mmCIF file of C-alpha atoms in Angstrom:
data_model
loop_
_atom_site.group_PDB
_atom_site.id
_atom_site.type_symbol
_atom_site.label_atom_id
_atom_site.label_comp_id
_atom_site.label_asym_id
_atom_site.label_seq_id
_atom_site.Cartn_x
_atom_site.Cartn_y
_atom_site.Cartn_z
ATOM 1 C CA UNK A 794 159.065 -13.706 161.495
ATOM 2 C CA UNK A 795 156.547 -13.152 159.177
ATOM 3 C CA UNK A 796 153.587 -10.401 159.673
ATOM 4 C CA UNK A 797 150.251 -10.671 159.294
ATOM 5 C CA UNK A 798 147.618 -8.261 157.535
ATOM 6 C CA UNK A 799 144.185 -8.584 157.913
ATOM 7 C CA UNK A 800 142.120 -7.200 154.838
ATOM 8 C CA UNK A 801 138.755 -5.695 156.370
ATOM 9 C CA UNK A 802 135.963 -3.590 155.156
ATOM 10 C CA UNK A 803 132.134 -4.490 156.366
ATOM 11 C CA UNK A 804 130.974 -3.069 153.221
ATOM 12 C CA UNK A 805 130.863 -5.579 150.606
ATOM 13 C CA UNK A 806 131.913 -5.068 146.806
ATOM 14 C CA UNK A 807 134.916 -2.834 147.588
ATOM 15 C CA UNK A 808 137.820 -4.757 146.158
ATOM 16 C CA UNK A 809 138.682 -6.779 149.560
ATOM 17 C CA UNK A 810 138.945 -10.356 148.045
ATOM 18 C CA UNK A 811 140.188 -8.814 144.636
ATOM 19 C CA UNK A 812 143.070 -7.330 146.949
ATOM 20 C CA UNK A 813 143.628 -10.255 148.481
ATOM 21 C CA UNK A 814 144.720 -12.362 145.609
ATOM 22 C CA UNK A 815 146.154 -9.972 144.051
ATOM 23 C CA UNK A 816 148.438 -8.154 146.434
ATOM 24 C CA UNK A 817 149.382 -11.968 147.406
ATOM 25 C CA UNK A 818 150.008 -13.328 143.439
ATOM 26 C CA UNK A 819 152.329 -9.985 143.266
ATOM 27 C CA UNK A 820 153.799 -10.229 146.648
ATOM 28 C CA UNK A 821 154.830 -13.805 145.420
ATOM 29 C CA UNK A 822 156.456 -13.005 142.183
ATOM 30 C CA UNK A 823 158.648 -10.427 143.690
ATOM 31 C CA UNK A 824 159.887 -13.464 145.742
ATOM 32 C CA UNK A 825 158.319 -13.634 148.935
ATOM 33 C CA UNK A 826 156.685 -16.530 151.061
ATOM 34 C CA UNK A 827 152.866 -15.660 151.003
ATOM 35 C CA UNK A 828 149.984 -17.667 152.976
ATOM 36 C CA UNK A 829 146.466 -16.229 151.825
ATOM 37 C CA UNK A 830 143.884 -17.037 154.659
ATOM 38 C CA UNK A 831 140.173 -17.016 153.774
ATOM 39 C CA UNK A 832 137.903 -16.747 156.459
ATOM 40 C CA UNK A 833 135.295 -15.440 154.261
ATOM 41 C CA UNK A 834 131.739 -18.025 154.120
ATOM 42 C CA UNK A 835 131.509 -16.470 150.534
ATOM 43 C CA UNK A 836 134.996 -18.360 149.920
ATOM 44 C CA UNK A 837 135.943 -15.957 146.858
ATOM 45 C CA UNK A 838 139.650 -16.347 147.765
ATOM 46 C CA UNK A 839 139.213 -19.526 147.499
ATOM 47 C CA UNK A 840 137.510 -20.361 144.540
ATOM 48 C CA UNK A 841 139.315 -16.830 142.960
ATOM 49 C CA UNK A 842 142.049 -19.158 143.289
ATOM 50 C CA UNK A 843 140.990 -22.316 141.236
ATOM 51 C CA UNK A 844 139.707 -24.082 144.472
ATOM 52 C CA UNK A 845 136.198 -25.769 144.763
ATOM 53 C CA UNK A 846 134.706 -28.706 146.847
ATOM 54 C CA UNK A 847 137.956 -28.249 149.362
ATOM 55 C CA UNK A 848 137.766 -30.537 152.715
ATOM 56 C CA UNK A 849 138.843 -29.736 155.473
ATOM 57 C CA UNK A 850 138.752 -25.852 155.628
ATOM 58 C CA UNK A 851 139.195 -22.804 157.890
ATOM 59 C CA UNK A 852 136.148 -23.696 159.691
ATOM 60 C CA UNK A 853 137.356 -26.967 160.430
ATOM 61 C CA UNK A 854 140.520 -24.942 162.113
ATOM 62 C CA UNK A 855 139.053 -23.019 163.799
ATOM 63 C CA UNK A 856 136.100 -24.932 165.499
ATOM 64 C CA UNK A 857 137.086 -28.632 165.362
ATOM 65 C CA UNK A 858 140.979 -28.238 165.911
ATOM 66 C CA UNK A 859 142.039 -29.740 162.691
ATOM 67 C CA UNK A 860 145.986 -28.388 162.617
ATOM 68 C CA UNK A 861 146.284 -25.495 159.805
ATOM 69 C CA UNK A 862 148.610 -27.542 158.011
ATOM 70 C CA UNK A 863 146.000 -29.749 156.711
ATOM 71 C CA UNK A 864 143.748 -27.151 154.927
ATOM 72 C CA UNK A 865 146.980 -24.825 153.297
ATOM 73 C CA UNK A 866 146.807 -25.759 149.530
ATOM 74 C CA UNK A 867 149.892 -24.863 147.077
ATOM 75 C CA UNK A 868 148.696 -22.299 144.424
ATOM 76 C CA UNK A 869 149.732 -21.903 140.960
ATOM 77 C CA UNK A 870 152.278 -19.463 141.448
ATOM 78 C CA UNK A 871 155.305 -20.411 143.192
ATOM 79 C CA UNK A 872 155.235 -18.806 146.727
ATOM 80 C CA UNK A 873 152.093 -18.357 147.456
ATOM 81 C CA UNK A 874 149.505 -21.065 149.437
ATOM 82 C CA UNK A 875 146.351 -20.267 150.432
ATOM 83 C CA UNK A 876 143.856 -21.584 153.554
ATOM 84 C CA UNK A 877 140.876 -22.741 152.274
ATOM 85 C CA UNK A 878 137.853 -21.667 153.678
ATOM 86 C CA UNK A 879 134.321 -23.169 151.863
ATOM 87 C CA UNK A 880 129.881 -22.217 153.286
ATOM 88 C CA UNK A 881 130.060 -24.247 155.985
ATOM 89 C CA UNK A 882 131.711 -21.154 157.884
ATOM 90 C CA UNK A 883 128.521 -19.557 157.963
ATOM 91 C CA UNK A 884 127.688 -21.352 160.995
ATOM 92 C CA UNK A 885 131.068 -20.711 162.628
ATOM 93 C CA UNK A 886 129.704 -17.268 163.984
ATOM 94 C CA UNK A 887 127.052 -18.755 165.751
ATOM 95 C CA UNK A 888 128.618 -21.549 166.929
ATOM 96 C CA UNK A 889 131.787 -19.061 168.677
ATOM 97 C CA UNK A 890 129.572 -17.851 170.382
ATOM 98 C CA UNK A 891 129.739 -20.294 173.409
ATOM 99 C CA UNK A 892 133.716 -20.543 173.084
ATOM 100 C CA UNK A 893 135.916 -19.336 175.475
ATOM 101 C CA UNK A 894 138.161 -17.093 174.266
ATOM 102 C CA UNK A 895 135.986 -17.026 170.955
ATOM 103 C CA UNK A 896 137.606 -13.775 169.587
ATOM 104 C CA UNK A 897 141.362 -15.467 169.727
ATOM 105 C CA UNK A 898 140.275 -18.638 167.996
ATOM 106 C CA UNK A 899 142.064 -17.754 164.915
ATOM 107 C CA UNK A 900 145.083 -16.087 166.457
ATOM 108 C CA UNK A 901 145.416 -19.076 167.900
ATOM 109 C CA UNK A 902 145.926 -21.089 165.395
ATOM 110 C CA UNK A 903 148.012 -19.102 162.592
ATOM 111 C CA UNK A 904 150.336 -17.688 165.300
ATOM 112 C CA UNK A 905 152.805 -20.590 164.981
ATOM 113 C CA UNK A 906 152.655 -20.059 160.826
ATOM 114 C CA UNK A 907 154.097 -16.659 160.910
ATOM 115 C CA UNK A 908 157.321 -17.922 160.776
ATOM 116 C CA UNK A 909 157.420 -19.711 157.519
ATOM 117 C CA UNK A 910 155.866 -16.483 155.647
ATOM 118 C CA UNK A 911 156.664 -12.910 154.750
ATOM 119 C CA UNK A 912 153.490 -12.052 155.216
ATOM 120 C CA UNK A 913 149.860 -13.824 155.609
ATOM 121 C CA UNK A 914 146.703 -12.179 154.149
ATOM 122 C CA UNK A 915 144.252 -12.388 155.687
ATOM 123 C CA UNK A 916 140.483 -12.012 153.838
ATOM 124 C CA UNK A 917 137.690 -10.950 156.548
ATOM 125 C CA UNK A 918 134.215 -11.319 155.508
ATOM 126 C CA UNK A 919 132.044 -7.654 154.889
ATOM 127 C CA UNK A 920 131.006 -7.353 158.135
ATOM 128 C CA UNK A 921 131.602 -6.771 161.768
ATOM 129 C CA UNK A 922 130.927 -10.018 163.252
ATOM 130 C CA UNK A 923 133.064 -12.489 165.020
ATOM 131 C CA UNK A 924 134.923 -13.830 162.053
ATOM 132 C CA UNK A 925 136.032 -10.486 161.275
ATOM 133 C CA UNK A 926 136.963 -9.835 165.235
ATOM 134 C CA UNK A 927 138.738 -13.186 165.061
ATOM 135 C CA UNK A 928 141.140 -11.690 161.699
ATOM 136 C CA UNK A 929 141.622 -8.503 163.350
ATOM 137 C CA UNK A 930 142.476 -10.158 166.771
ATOM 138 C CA UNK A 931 145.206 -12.475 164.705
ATOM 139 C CA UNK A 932 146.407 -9.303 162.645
ATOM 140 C CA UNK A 933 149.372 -7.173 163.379
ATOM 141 C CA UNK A 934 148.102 -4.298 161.070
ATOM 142 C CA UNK A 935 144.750 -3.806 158.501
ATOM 143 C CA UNK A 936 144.382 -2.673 155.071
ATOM 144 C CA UNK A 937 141.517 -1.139 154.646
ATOM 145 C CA UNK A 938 140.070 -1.137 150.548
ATOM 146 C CA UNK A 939 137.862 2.027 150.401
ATOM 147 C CA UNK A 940 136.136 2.296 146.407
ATOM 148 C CA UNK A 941 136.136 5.615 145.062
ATOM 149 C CA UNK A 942 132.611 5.819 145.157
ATOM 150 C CA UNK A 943 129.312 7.929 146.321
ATOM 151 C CA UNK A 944 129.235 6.839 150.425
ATOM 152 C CA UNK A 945 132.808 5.283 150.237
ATOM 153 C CA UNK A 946 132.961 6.806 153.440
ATOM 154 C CA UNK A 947 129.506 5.521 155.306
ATOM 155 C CA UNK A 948 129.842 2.716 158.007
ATOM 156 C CA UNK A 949 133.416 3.247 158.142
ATOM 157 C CA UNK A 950 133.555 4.871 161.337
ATOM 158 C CA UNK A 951 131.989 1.531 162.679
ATOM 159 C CA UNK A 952 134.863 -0.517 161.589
ATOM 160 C CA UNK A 953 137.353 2.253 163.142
ATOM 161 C CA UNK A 954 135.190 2.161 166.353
ATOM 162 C CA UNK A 955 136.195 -1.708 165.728
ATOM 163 C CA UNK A 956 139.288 -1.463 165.412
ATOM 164 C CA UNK A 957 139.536 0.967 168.202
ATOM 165 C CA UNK A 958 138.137 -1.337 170.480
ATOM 166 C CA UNK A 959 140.248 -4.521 169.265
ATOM 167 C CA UNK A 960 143.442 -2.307 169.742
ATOM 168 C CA UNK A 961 142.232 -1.548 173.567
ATOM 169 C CA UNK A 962 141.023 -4.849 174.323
ATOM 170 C CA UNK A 963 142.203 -7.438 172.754
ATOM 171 C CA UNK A 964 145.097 -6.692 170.718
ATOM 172 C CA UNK A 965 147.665 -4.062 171.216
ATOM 173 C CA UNK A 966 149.842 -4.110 168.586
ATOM 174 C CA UNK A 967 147.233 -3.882 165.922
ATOM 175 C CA UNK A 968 147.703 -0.783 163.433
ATOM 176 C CA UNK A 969 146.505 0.770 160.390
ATOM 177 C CA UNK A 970 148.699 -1.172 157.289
ATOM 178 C CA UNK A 971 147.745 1.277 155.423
ATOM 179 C CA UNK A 972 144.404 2.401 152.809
ATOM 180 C CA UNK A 973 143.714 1.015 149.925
ATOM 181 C CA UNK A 974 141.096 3.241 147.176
ATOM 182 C CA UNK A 975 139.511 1.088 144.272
ATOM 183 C CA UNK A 976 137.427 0.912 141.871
ATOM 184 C CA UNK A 977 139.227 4.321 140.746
ATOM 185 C CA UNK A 978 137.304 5.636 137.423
ATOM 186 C CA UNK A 979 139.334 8.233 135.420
ATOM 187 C CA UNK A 980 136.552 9.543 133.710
ATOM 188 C CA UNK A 981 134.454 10.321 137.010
ATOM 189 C CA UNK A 982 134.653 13.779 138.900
ATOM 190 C CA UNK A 983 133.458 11.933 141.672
ATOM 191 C CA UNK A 984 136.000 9.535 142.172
ATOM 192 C CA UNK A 985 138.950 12.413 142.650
ATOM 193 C CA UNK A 986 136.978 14.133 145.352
ATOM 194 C CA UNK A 987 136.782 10.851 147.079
ATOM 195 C CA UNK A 988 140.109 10.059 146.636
ATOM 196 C CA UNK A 989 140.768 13.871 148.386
ATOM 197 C CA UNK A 990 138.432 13.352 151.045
ATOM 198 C CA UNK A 991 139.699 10.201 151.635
ATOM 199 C CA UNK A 992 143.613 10.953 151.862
ATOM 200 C CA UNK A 993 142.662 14.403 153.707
ATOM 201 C CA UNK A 994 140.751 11.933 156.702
ATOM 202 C CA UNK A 995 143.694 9.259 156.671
ATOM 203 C CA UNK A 996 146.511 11.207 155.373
ATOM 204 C CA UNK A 997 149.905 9.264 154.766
ATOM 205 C CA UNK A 998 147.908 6.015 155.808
ATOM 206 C CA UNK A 999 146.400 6.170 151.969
ATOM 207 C CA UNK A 1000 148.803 4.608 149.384
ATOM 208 C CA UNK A 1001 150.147 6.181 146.588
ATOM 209 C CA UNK A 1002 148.787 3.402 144.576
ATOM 210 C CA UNK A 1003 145.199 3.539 143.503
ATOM 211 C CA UNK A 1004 143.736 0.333 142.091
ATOM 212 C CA UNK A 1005 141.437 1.615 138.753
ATOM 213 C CA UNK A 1006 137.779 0.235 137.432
ATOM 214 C CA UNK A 1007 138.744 -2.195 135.593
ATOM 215 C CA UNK A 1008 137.126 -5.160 133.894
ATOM 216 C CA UNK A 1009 140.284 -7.425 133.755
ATOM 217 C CA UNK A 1010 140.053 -7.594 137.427
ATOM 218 C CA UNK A 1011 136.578 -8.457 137.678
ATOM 219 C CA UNK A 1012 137.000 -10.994 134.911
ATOM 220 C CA UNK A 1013 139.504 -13.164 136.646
ATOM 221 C CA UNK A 1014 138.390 -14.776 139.261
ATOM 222 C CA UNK A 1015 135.849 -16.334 137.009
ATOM 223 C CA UNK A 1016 138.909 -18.290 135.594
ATOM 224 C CA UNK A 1017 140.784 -19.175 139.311
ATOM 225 C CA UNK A 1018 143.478 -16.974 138.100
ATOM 226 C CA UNK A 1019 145.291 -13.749 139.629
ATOM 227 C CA UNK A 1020 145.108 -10.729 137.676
ATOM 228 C CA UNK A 1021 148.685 -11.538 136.077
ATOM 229 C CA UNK A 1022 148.128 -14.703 134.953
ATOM 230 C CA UNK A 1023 145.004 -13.732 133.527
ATOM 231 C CA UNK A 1024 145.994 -10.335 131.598
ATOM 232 C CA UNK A 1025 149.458 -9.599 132.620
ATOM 233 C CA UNK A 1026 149.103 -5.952 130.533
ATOM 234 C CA UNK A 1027 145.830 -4.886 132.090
ATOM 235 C CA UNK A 1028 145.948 -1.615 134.075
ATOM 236 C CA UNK A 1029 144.485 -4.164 137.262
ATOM 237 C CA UNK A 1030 147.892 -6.064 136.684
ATOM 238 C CA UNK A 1031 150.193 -2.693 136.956
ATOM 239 C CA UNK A 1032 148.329 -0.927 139.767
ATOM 240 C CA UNK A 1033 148.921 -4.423 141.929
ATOM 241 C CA UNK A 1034 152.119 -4.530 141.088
ATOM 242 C CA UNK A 1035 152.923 -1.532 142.169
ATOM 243 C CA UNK A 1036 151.232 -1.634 145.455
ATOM 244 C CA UNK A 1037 152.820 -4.733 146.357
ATOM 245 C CA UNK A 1038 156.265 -2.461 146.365
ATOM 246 C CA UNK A 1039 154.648 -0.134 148.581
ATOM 247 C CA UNK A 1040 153.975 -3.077 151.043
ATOM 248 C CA UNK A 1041 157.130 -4.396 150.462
ATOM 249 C CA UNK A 1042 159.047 -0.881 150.975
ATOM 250 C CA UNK A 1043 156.652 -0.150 154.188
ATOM 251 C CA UNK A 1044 158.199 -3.201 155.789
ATOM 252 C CA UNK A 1045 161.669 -3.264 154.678
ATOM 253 C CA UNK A 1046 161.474 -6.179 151.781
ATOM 254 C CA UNK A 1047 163.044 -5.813 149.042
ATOM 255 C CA UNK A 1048 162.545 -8.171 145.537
ATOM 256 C CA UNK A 1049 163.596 -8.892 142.160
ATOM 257 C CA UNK A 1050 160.029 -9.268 139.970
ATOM 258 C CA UNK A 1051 159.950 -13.076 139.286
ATOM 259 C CA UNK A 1052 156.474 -13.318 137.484
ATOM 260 C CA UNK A 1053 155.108 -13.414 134.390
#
């Protein structure tokens, strides 16, 4: 049985969607079974991954019962498939609204998937709303991306509050995957006393691996390719590929590096 892992930060721009494909791409080369889910309107994941113009989608899952099946899409890389999600899930949060059961919509319907995956991914929009509640709802753990940045640390007591909340009411089980810092720049003062506030507040929770600025990263989605396919050298590519054995090691998987 596969597990799922719900990427979620409501501050935009902090390496969530980068993550995403990333962790996923590396995940797959070291040989396992990875289903990417974007329920993101921005649909980054989706296009990050060569996609455009996709019918049906995640909102079409989620509020018109189409069965997941139809909207997973085979990726480049061997292993890893990806739910497309497109703009027309901007209206989804309105129209959950008058759903029964709104906030389990997506659990729902990716339950039954967990068993052909190691793990699913999925890519919550930046915010708190109820496509975010939704991921967290279907999650069995979140990774949180934090950049190493001035106010890295404002608004995330809201989505801890969140979480908090989610873990009382609605889902039990969910737990902290672990934290993820970004946007790591060497030459900044700043960015090592974030990194030390951040690991003193969430201690062992913070992984080793920090994911550096870097302009590989930002370059590739631009192409639809992950980081490795795009610049398999660049310090983006490394730092992925060793977080993905973190991931792997936190849950007992082991793999032989397959990729590029």
């Amino acid at each position: 049985m596969g597990k799922i892992i719900t990427i979620a930060n409501q501050k935009g721009g902090v390496g969530k969607t980068t993550t995403a494909i990333n962790l996923g791409a590396s995940l797959s080369y070291y040989g396992q079974d990875i289903l990417i889910v974007d329920v993101d309107p921005q649909a980054n994941a989706t296009s990050g991954l060569g996609f455009s113009n996709v019918y049906p989608t995640i909102y079409d899952v989620i509020l018109k019962d189409v069965p997941p099946e139809d909207i997973i899409r085979d990726t480049n890389i061997e292993g890893l498939r990806l739910m497309v999600s497109d703009i027309s899930l901007v209206g989804a949060e309105v129209e959950l609204v008058e759903r029964k059961g709104r906030e389990m919509q997506l659990k729902r319907k990716t339950m039954s998937l967990k068993k052909d995956y190691d793990f699913i991914l999925v890519d919550a929009p930046p915010s708190l709303g109820l496509l975010t509640v939704n991921a967290l709802v279907a999650a069995d753990s979140v990774l949180i991306p934090i950049q190493a940045e001035f106010y890295a640390m404002e608004g995330l007591s809201r989505l801890l509050n969140t979480i908090r909340s989610i873990q009382r009411e609605l889902n039990p089980r969910l737990t902290i995957e672990g934290v993820l810092l970004t946007m790591y720049d060497t030459r900044l003062n700043l960015s090592a006393q974030v990194t030390e506030e951040v690991r003193r507040y969430f201690g062992d929770k913070v992984y080793s691996t920090i994911i550096p600025r870097n302009v590989r990263l930002a370059e590739a989605p631009s192409y639809g390719k992950d980081i490795f396919a795009y610049n398999y050298h660049s310090m983006g590519a490394i730092s992925y590929k060793e977080l993905a054995k973190e991931v792997m090691e936190k849950n007992g998987k082991t793999g032989t590096w397959q990729g590029i």
